[in-house]
Amino acid sequence: MRSARASETTPAGTQSGLVVAGFGRHVMVETESGERVICHPRGKKSQVVVGDRIRWLPSQDEGTIEKIEERSNLFYRQDEMRTKSFAANLDQVLILIAAEPEFSESQLTRALIAAEAERIKPIIALNKSDLAEPFGRAWAKLAPYRTMGYQMLPLAIKPKAATAPEDAEQTRELMELLSRKKTLVLGPSGAGKSSLTNLLVPQAKVLTAEISQALNSGKHTTTSTTLYWVDEARTTALIDSPGFQEFGLHHIDPMQLANYMPDFKAHAQDCKFYNCTHLHEPGCGVILEVKSTVSASSISTNRYRLYSELFAELSQTRY
Ligand SMILES: Nc1nc2c(ncn2[C@@H]2O[C@H](COP(=O)(O)OP(=O)(O)OP(=O)(O)O)[C@@H](O)[C@H]2O)c(=O)[nH]1
Ligand SMILES: [Mg+2]
Ligand SMILES: [Zn+2]
């Protein structure tokens, strides 16, 4: 009985692998010895994502995916019509935004909520510090996020002018945060996600060229998610992803929203009602904090507005 079960969980002749890139129907799988093989999912619908550990069966020079190992987490967004999975088995998410193009606070908040909901640690990095004026504005706009406890890094990944001496220090600090972890780099188009990959993984350029050649796409904007090893020992990984414009949270229960927003969570415990929506209830700790005139509120008006809008949006689809 036991052996029968064992063969069922690991089909005969299969090898273990890691999904390192996905393009539509097929994926690139890295074998244990570090070779790369194109694999096809068995079923009609492809459910594998980058970061998945799989069992695959070789066939000629390609392979078939036989099994997806259990995931520790799956980072995804849920738009109105579809689910968009970014990657699985992550240690953290690096939300990369930039001084230019100006980032949307709504999209940032949504990405943070999605990470909190999956219990994946988010780090925020603001790129293009060489663009002093817009950078200063953007950095100030991020103040509430620093206050609520998120780790925040200024970066100049590929500055227009010659590299300033402190950039090496920034990169070192970033490397320390990334070391020995699998990090999904997420953010709007043009923030510098792929530039970061090229900075930390110089040979990635070659790989990118290879893949885009194979797919016949010459575009500069990233169209697929790809995992790159930063070190030869393959312990530190960066996952580059296509820029996103919208970030649906239809999988989130509106009643859980405040739990996933650290500035709200801190005050929600003072609410009179356990099922407080923080929208109109008497004795609401959140509303009290928003309206506080004694000291500067730790919940910004923008965050409260984003919360109310999200609550309405998520309630609509649910009930
Ligand atoms: N001024 C300035 N420009 C930068 C910096 N880092 C990256 N860039 C530029 O920003 C542009 C976009 O960079 P990408 O790395 O392609 O951005 P991306 O986030 O991968 O974009 P998508 O693939 O479309 O999602 C490029 O022209 C980079 O040269 C920086 O520190 N300062
Ligand atoms: Mg890119
Ligand atoms: Zn409340």
Short mmCIF file of C-alpha atoms and ligand atoms in Angstrom, two decimals:
data_model
loop_
_atom_site.label_atom_id
_atom_site.label_comp_id
_atom_site.label_asym_id
_atom_site.label_seq_id
_atom_site.Cartn_x
_atom_site.Cartn_y
_atom_site.Cartn_z
CA MET A 1 0.00 0.00 0.00
CA ARG A 2 2.68 2.43 1.02
CA SER A 3 4.75 1.90 -2.11
CA ALA A 4 1.67 2.23 -4.29
CA ARG A 5 0.97 5.58 -2.72
CA ALA A 6 4.55 6.67 -3.04
CA SER A 7 4.55 5.95 -6.76
CA GLU A 8 1.35 7.89 -7.07
CA THR A 9 2.85 10.99 -5.49
CA THR A 10 6.05 10.73 -7.53
CA PRO A 11 5.16 9.21 -10.90
CA ALA A 12 7.74 6.76 -12.22
CA GLY A 13 10.50 8.23 -14.32
CA THR A 14 9.80 11.81 -13.32
CA GLN A 15 12.40 14.32 -12.17
CA SER A 16 12.03 17.28 -9.93
CA GLY A 17 12.34 20.77 -11.32
CA LEU A 18 11.71 24.43 -10.68
CA VAL A 19 9.57 26.58 -12.97
CA VAL A 20 11.75 29.58 -13.87
CA ALA A 21 9.75 31.20 -16.65
CA GLY A 22 6.33 30.99 -18.16
CA PHE A 23 5.10 32.02 -21.57
CA GLY A 24 1.49 31.26 -22.15
CA ARG A 25 1.01 27.55 -22.53
CA HIS A 26 4.53 26.29 -21.89
CA VAL A 27 7.08 26.95 -19.19
CA MET A 28 10.83 26.81 -18.73
CA VAL A 29 11.87 24.32 -16.07
CA GLU A 30 15.25 24.21 -14.38
CA THR A 31 16.46 20.73 -13.53
CA GLU A 32 18.29 19.90 -10.32
CA SER A 33 21.61 20.09 -12.14
CA GLY A 34 20.73 23.53 -13.48
CA GLU A 35 19.79 22.70 -17.06
CA ARG A 36 16.74 24.26 -18.64
CA VAL A 37 13.99 22.34 -20.40
CA ILE A 38 10.77 23.53 -21.99
CA CYS A 39 7.85 21.72 -20.41
CA HIS A 40 4.21 21.45 -21.34
CA PRO A 41 1.39 21.05 -18.86
CA ARG A 42 -0.66 17.88 -19.19
CA GLY A 43 -4.12 19.30 -18.87
CA LYS A 44 -5.82 21.86 -21.07
CA LYS A 45 -5.38 24.67 -18.61
CA SER A 46 -1.92 25.69 -17.52
CA GLN A 47 -1.85 26.10 -13.77
CA VAL A 48 1.88 26.18 -13.15
CA VAL A 49 3.50 29.46 -12.23
CA VAL A 50 7.06 30.65 -11.80
CA GLY A 51 8.48 29.42 -8.51
CA ASP A 52 6.52 26.17 -8.62
CA ARG A 53 8.36 22.99 -7.72
CA ILE A 54 7.21 20.27 -10.09
CA ARG A 55 7.74 16.68 -11.20
CA TRP A 56 8.28 16.42 -14.93
CA LEU A 57 8.73 13.64 -17.43
CA PRO A 58 11.28 13.97 -20.22
CA SER A 59 10.08 13.40 -23.79
CA GLN A 60 12.65 13.93 -26.55
CA ASP A 61 14.23 17.32 -25.80
CA GLU A 62 11.20 18.71 -24.00
CA GLY A 63 9.11 17.60 -21.06
CA THR A 64 5.66 17.17 -19.61
CA ILE A 65 4.61 18.44 -16.22
CA GLU A 66 3.21 15.57 -14.19
CA LYS A 67 2.70 17.14 -10.79
CA ILE A 68 2.89 20.47 -9.00
CA GLU A 69 4.28 20.18 -5.47
CA GLU A 70 2.34 21.87 -2.69
CA ARG A 71 2.93 25.64 -2.56
CA SER A 72 3.89 27.57 0.54
CA ASN A 73 2.16 30.60 -0.97
CA LEU A 74 0.85 32.01 -4.24
CA PHE A 75 0.97 35.71 -4.98
CA TYR A 76 -1.85 36.69 -7.28
CA ARG A 77 -4.36 39.34 -8.12
CA GLN A 78 -8.01 38.77 -8.84
CA ASP A 79 -9.46 41.10 -11.41
CA GLU A 80 -13.14 41.14 -12.22
CA MET A 81 -12.89 38.58 -14.98
CA ARG A 82 -9.73 36.61 -14.25
CA THR A 83 -7.08 35.51 -11.82
CA LYS A 84 -3.53 36.57 -12.59
CA SER A 85 -0.93 34.56 -10.73
CA PHE A 86 2.48 36.19 -10.40
CA ALA A 87 4.59 33.56 -8.68
CA ALA A 88 4.61 30.88 -5.98
CA ASN A 89 6.77 29.89 -3.01
CA LEU A 90 8.04 33.40 -2.36
CA ASP A 91 9.99 34.68 0.62
CA GLN A 92 9.11 38.30 -0.08
CA VAL A 93 7.80 40.82 -2.59
CA LEU A 94 9.81 43.87 -3.57
CA ILE A 95 7.35 46.50 -4.69
CA LEU A 96 9.39 48.67 -7.00
CA ILE A 97 8.01 52.09 -7.84
CA ALA A 98 9.83 55.11 -9.19
CA ALA A 99 10.00 58.88 -9.10
CA GLU A 100 8.90 58.67 -12.72
CA PRO A 101 6.45 57.55 -13.97
CA GLU A 102 4.49 58.78 -10.96
CA PHE A 103 3.14 55.81 -9.01
CA SER A 104 -0.47 55.23 -8.07
CA GLU A 105 -1.02 55.05 -4.33
CA SER A 106 -4.09 52.92 -4.96
CA GLN A 107 -2.04 50.30 -6.83
CA LEU A 108 0.63 50.36 -4.12
CA THR A 109 -1.97 49.86 -1.40
CA ARG A 110 -3.55 47.01 -3.35
CA ALA A 111 -0.23 45.22 -3.88
CA LEU A 112 0.55 45.56 -0.17
CA ILE A 113 -2.85 44.14 0.80
CA ALA A 114 -2.39 41.17 -1.55
CA ALA A 115 1.00 40.45 0.02
CA GLU A 116 -0.35 40.75 3.59
CA ALA A 117 -3.25 38.44 2.73
CA GLU A 118 -0.78 35.74 1.64
CA ARG A 119 1.53 36.48 4.57
CA ILE A 120 4.35 37.43 2.23
CA LYS A 121 6.66 40.16 3.47
CA PRO A 122 6.54 43.28 1.31
CA ILE A 123 9.44 45.70 0.89
CA ILE A 124 8.95 49.02 -0.89
CA ALA A 125 11.73 50.50 -3.03
CA LEU A 126 11.57 53.89 -4.70
CA ASN A 127 13.81 54.05 -7.76
CA LYS A 128 15.34 56.93 -9.76
CA SER A 129 16.68 59.00 -6.86
CA ASP A 130 18.84 60.78 -9.46
CA LEU A 131 15.68 62.62 -10.55
CA ALA A 132 15.86 64.80 -7.46
CA GLU A 133 12.68 66.83 -7.69
CA PRO A 134 10.09 64.16 -8.57
CA PHE A 135 11.93 61.78 -6.26
CA GLY A 136 11.53 64.16 -3.30
CA ARG A 137 7.82 64.43 -4.02
CA ALA A 138 7.36 60.69 -4.33
CA TRP A 139 9.39 60.00 -1.17
CA ALA A 140 7.20 62.44 0.79
CA LYS A 141 4.08 60.76 -0.59
CA LEU A 142 5.37 57.49 0.88
CA ALA A 143 5.75 58.87 4.41
CA PRO A 144 2.61 57.11 5.76
CA TYR A 145 3.97 53.77 4.57
CA ARG A 146 7.20 54.28 6.46
CA THR A 147 5.24 55.26 9.56
CA MET A 148 3.12 52.10 9.38
CA GLY A 149 6.29 50.03 9.47
CA TYR A 150 7.13 49.06 5.90
CA GLN A 151 10.77 48.79 5.01
CA MET A 152 11.54 51.43 2.41
CA LEU A 153 14.60 51.82 0.21
CA PRO A 154 15.71 54.67 -2.04
CA LEU A 155 17.40 53.38 -5.19
CA ALA A 156 19.16 54.62 -8.31
CA ILE A 157 19.31 51.41 -10.31
CA LYS A 158 20.37 52.93 -13.62
CA PRO A 159 20.88 56.66 -13.06
CA LYS A 160 21.06 58.95 -16.07
CA ALA A 161 24.15 60.73 -14.75
CA ALA A 162 27.36 58.94 -13.66
CA THR A 163 26.88 56.75 -10.62
CA ALA A 164 27.26 58.62 -7.34
CA PRO A 165 29.45 57.02 -4.64
CA GLU A 166 26.52 56.22 -2.34
CA ASP A 167 24.84 54.02 -4.96
CA ALA A 168 27.15 51.13 -4.14
CA GLU A 169 26.00 51.41 -0.54
CA GLN A 170 22.32 51.33 -1.64
CA THR A 171 22.94 48.24 -3.73
CA ARG A 172 24.75 46.56 -0.85
CA GLU A 173 21.84 47.28 1.48
CA LEU A 174 19.42 45.88 -1.06
CA MET A 175 21.55 42.77 -1.56
CA GLU A 176 21.48 42.17 2.16
CA LEU A 177 17.67 42.16 2.08
CA LEU A 178 17.56 39.85 -0.92
CA SER A 179 20.26 37.42 0.14
CA ARG A 180 19.22 33.76 0.35
CA LYS A 181 15.61 34.60 -0.49
CA LYS A 182 13.25 34.29 -3.42
CA THR A 183 11.96 37.77 -4.17
CA LEU A 184 9.25 38.74 -6.62
CA VAL A 185 9.94 42.18 -8.10
CA LEU A 186 6.60 43.79 -8.73
CA GLY A 187 5.61 47.23 -9.94
CA PRO A 188 4.26 49.43 -12.70
CA SER A 189 5.80 49.45 -16.15
CA GLY A 190 8.91 51.61 -16.39
CA ALA A 191 9.79 51.50 -12.68
CA GLY A 192 13.06 49.68 -13.36
CA LYS A 193 12.33 46.05 -12.49
CA SER A 194 14.29 44.62 -15.41
CA SER A 195 17.07 47.16 -14.88
CA LEU A 196 17.39 45.81 -11.35
CA THR A 197 17.66 42.28 -12.69
CA ASN A 198 20.41 43.34 -15.07
CA LEU A 199 22.24 45.15 -12.29
CA LEU A 200 22.27 42.18 -9.94
CA VAL A 201 22.37 39.43 -12.54
CA PRO A 202 24.60 40.68 -15.38
CA GLN A 203 24.26 37.43 -17.31
CA ALA A 204 20.46 37.81 -17.26
CA LYS A 205 20.76 40.01 -20.33
CA VAL A 206 21.95 37.06 -22.35
CA LEU A 207 19.10 34.95 -21.07
CA THR A 208 16.56 37.66 -21.82
CA ALA A 209 17.92 37.96 -25.34
CA GLU A 210 17.76 34.19 -25.78
CA ILE A 211 14.19 33.97 -24.61
CA SER A 212 12.92 36.92 -26.61
CA GLN A 213 14.67 35.53 -29.67
CA ALA A 214 12.98 32.18 -29.14
CA LEU A 215 9.64 33.92 -28.83
CA ASN A 216 10.33 36.35 -31.64
CA SER A 217 9.53 39.39 -29.53
CA GLY A 218 11.83 42.36 -29.67
CA LYS A 219 10.00 44.59 -27.21
CA HIS A 220 11.64 46.24 -24.25
CA THR A 221 8.74 45.98 -21.90
CA THR A 222 8.69 42.71 -20.00
CA THR A 223 5.91 40.39 -21.08
CA SER A 224 6.58 37.29 -19.01
CA THR A 225 7.65 36.44 -15.48
CA THR A 226 11.16 35.03 -15.12
CA LEU A 227 13.24 33.80 -12.22
CA TYR A 228 16.97 34.63 -12.17
CA TRP A 229 19.57 33.31 -9.77
CA VAL A 230 21.74 36.07 -8.36
CA ASP A 231 24.45 33.71 -7.10
CA GLU A 232 26.06 30.66 -8.59
CA ALA A 233 25.04 28.50 -5.64
CA ARG A 234 21.40 29.28 -6.56
CA THR A 235 20.27 30.46 -3.15
CA THR A 236 19.20 34.03 -4.00
CA ALA A 237 16.57 34.54 -6.67
CA LEU A 238 14.97 37.57 -8.27
CA ILE A 239 11.73 37.18 -10.17
CA ASP A 240 11.18 39.85 -12.81
CA SER A 241 7.57 40.39 -13.79
CA PRO A 242 5.64 42.43 -16.35
CA GLY A 243 4.45 45.83 -15.12
CA PHE A 244 0.88 45.93 -13.88
CA GLN A 245 -1.70 48.65 -14.36
CA GLU A 246 -4.54 47.34 -12.32
CA PHE A 247 -4.54 45.15 -9.26
CA GLY A 248 -7.84 43.48 -8.52
CA LEU A 249 -8.49 42.25 -4.98
CA HIS A 250 -11.72 40.40 -5.58
CA HIS A 251 -10.42 37.47 -3.54
CA ILE A 252 -10.29 39.60 -0.39
CA ASP A 253 -13.18 39.71 2.08
CA PRO A 254 -13.89 43.42 2.71
CA MET A 255 -14.28 42.66 6.42
CA GLN A 256 -10.62 41.53 6.42
CA LEU A 257 -9.26 44.65 4.70
CA ALA A 258 -8.35 46.52 7.88
CA ASN A 259 -6.42 43.46 9.04
CA TYR A 260 -4.19 43.77 5.99
CA MET A 261 -3.57 47.51 6.47
CA PRO A 262 -1.15 48.02 9.38
CA ASP A 263 -2.20 51.63 10.04
CA PHE A 264 -5.82 50.49 10.34
CA LYS A 265 -5.08 47.31 12.26
CA ALA A 266 -3.40 49.26 15.04
CA HIS A 267 -6.64 51.15 15.77
CA ALA A 268 -9.27 48.58 14.82
CA GLN A 269 -8.67 46.85 18.14
CA ASP A 270 -10.17 49.89 19.89
CA CYS A 271 -13.48 49.60 18.04
CA LYS A 272 -16.58 49.06 20.13
CA PHE A 273 -18.04 46.48 17.76
CA TYR A 274 -16.04 43.41 16.78
CA ASN A 275 -17.57 43.49 13.29
CA CYS A 276 -16.94 47.19 12.79
CA THR A 277 -16.59 48.26 9.15
CA HIS A 278 -14.82 51.48 10.22
CA LEU A 279 -17.11 53.41 7.90
CA HIS A 280 -19.81 54.84 10.20
CA GLU A 281 -20.01 52.95 13.52
CA PRO A 282 -20.05 54.79 16.82
CA GLY A 283 -17.05 54.04 19.02
CA CYS A 284 -14.84 53.20 16.04
CA GLY A 285 -11.13 53.42 16.85
CA VAL A 286 -10.21 53.95 13.21
CA ILE A 287 -12.61 56.86 12.66
CA LEU A 288 -11.47 58.37 15.94
CA GLU A 289 -7.87 58.27 14.75
CA VAL A 290 -8.70 59.68 11.30
CA LYS A 291 -10.53 62.60 12.91
CA SER A 292 -7.91 63.17 15.59
CA THR A 293 -6.92 66.80 15.90
CA VAL A 294 -4.74 66.40 18.98
CA SER A 295 -1.84 64.90 17.04
CA ALA A 296 -1.20 64.14 13.37
CA SER A 297 -3.28 61.11 12.46
CA SER A 298 -1.38 57.90 11.75
CA ILE A 299 -4.06 57.07 9.19
CA SER A 300 -3.72 59.48 6.28
CA THR A 301 -6.86 60.84 4.60
CA ASN A 302 -5.69 59.20 1.39
CA ARG A 303 -5.45 55.80 3.03
CA TYR A 304 -8.89 56.19 4.60
CA ARG A 305 -10.34 57.14 1.21
CA LEU A 306 -8.62 54.14 -0.43
CA TYR A 307 -10.01 51.89 2.29
CA SER A 308 -13.57 53.18 1.83
CA GLU A 309 -13.36 52.80 -1.95
CA LEU A 310 -11.94 49.29 -1.69
CA PHE A 311 -14.54 48.30 0.88
CA ALA A 312 -17.32 49.42 -1.47
CA GLU A 313 -15.71 47.75 -4.47
CA LEU A 314 -15.21 44.41 -2.72
CA SER A 315 -18.65 44.44 -1.10
CA GLN A 316 -20.30 44.94 -4.46
CA THR A 317 -18.90 41.77 -6.00
CA ARG A 318 -19.49 39.73 -2.88
CA TYR A 319 -23.08 40.37 -1.94
N1 LIG B 1 16.73 58.18 -14.34
C1 LIG B 1 16.73 56.89 -14.06
N2 LIG B 1 16.22 56.00 -14.94
C2 LIG B 1 16.23 54.69 -14.63
C3 LIG B 1 16.74 54.21 -13.39
N3 LIG B 1 16.60 52.87 -13.34
C4 LIG B 1 16.02 52.51 -14.51
N4 LIG B 1 15.80 53.59 -15.30
C5 LIG B 1 15.18 53.63 -16.65
O1 LIG B 1 13.80 53.36 -16.56
C6 LIG B 1 13.33 52.75 -17.78
C7 LIG B 1 12.47 51.55 -17.50
O2 LIG B 1 13.27 50.51 -16.94
P1 LIG B 1 12.86 48.98 -17.01
O3 LIG B 1 13.85 48.26 -16.18
O4 LIG B 1 12.65 48.51 -18.39
O5 LIG B 1 11.43 49.01 -16.28
P2 LIG B 1 10.47 47.79 -15.94
O6 LIG B 1 9.95 48.02 -14.57
O7 LIG B 1 11.14 46.50 -16.17
O8 LIG B 1 9.26 47.99 -16.98
P3 LIG B 1 8.27 46.86 -17.62
O9 LIG B 1 9.09 45.71 -18.07
O10 LIG B 1 7.56 47.56 -18.73
O11 LIG B 1 7.33 46.47 -16.53
C8 LIG B 1 14.59 52.44 -18.57
O12 LIG B 1 14.73 53.39 -19.59
C9 LIG B 1 15.71 52.55 -17.56
O13 LIG B 1 16.93 52.94 -18.14
C10 LIG B 1 17.28 55.18 -12.47
O14 LIG B 1 17.75 54.88 -11.37
N5 LIG B 1 17.24 56.49 -12.85
MG MG B 2 10.72 44.89 -17.32
ZN ZN B 3 -13.98 50.57 13.56
#
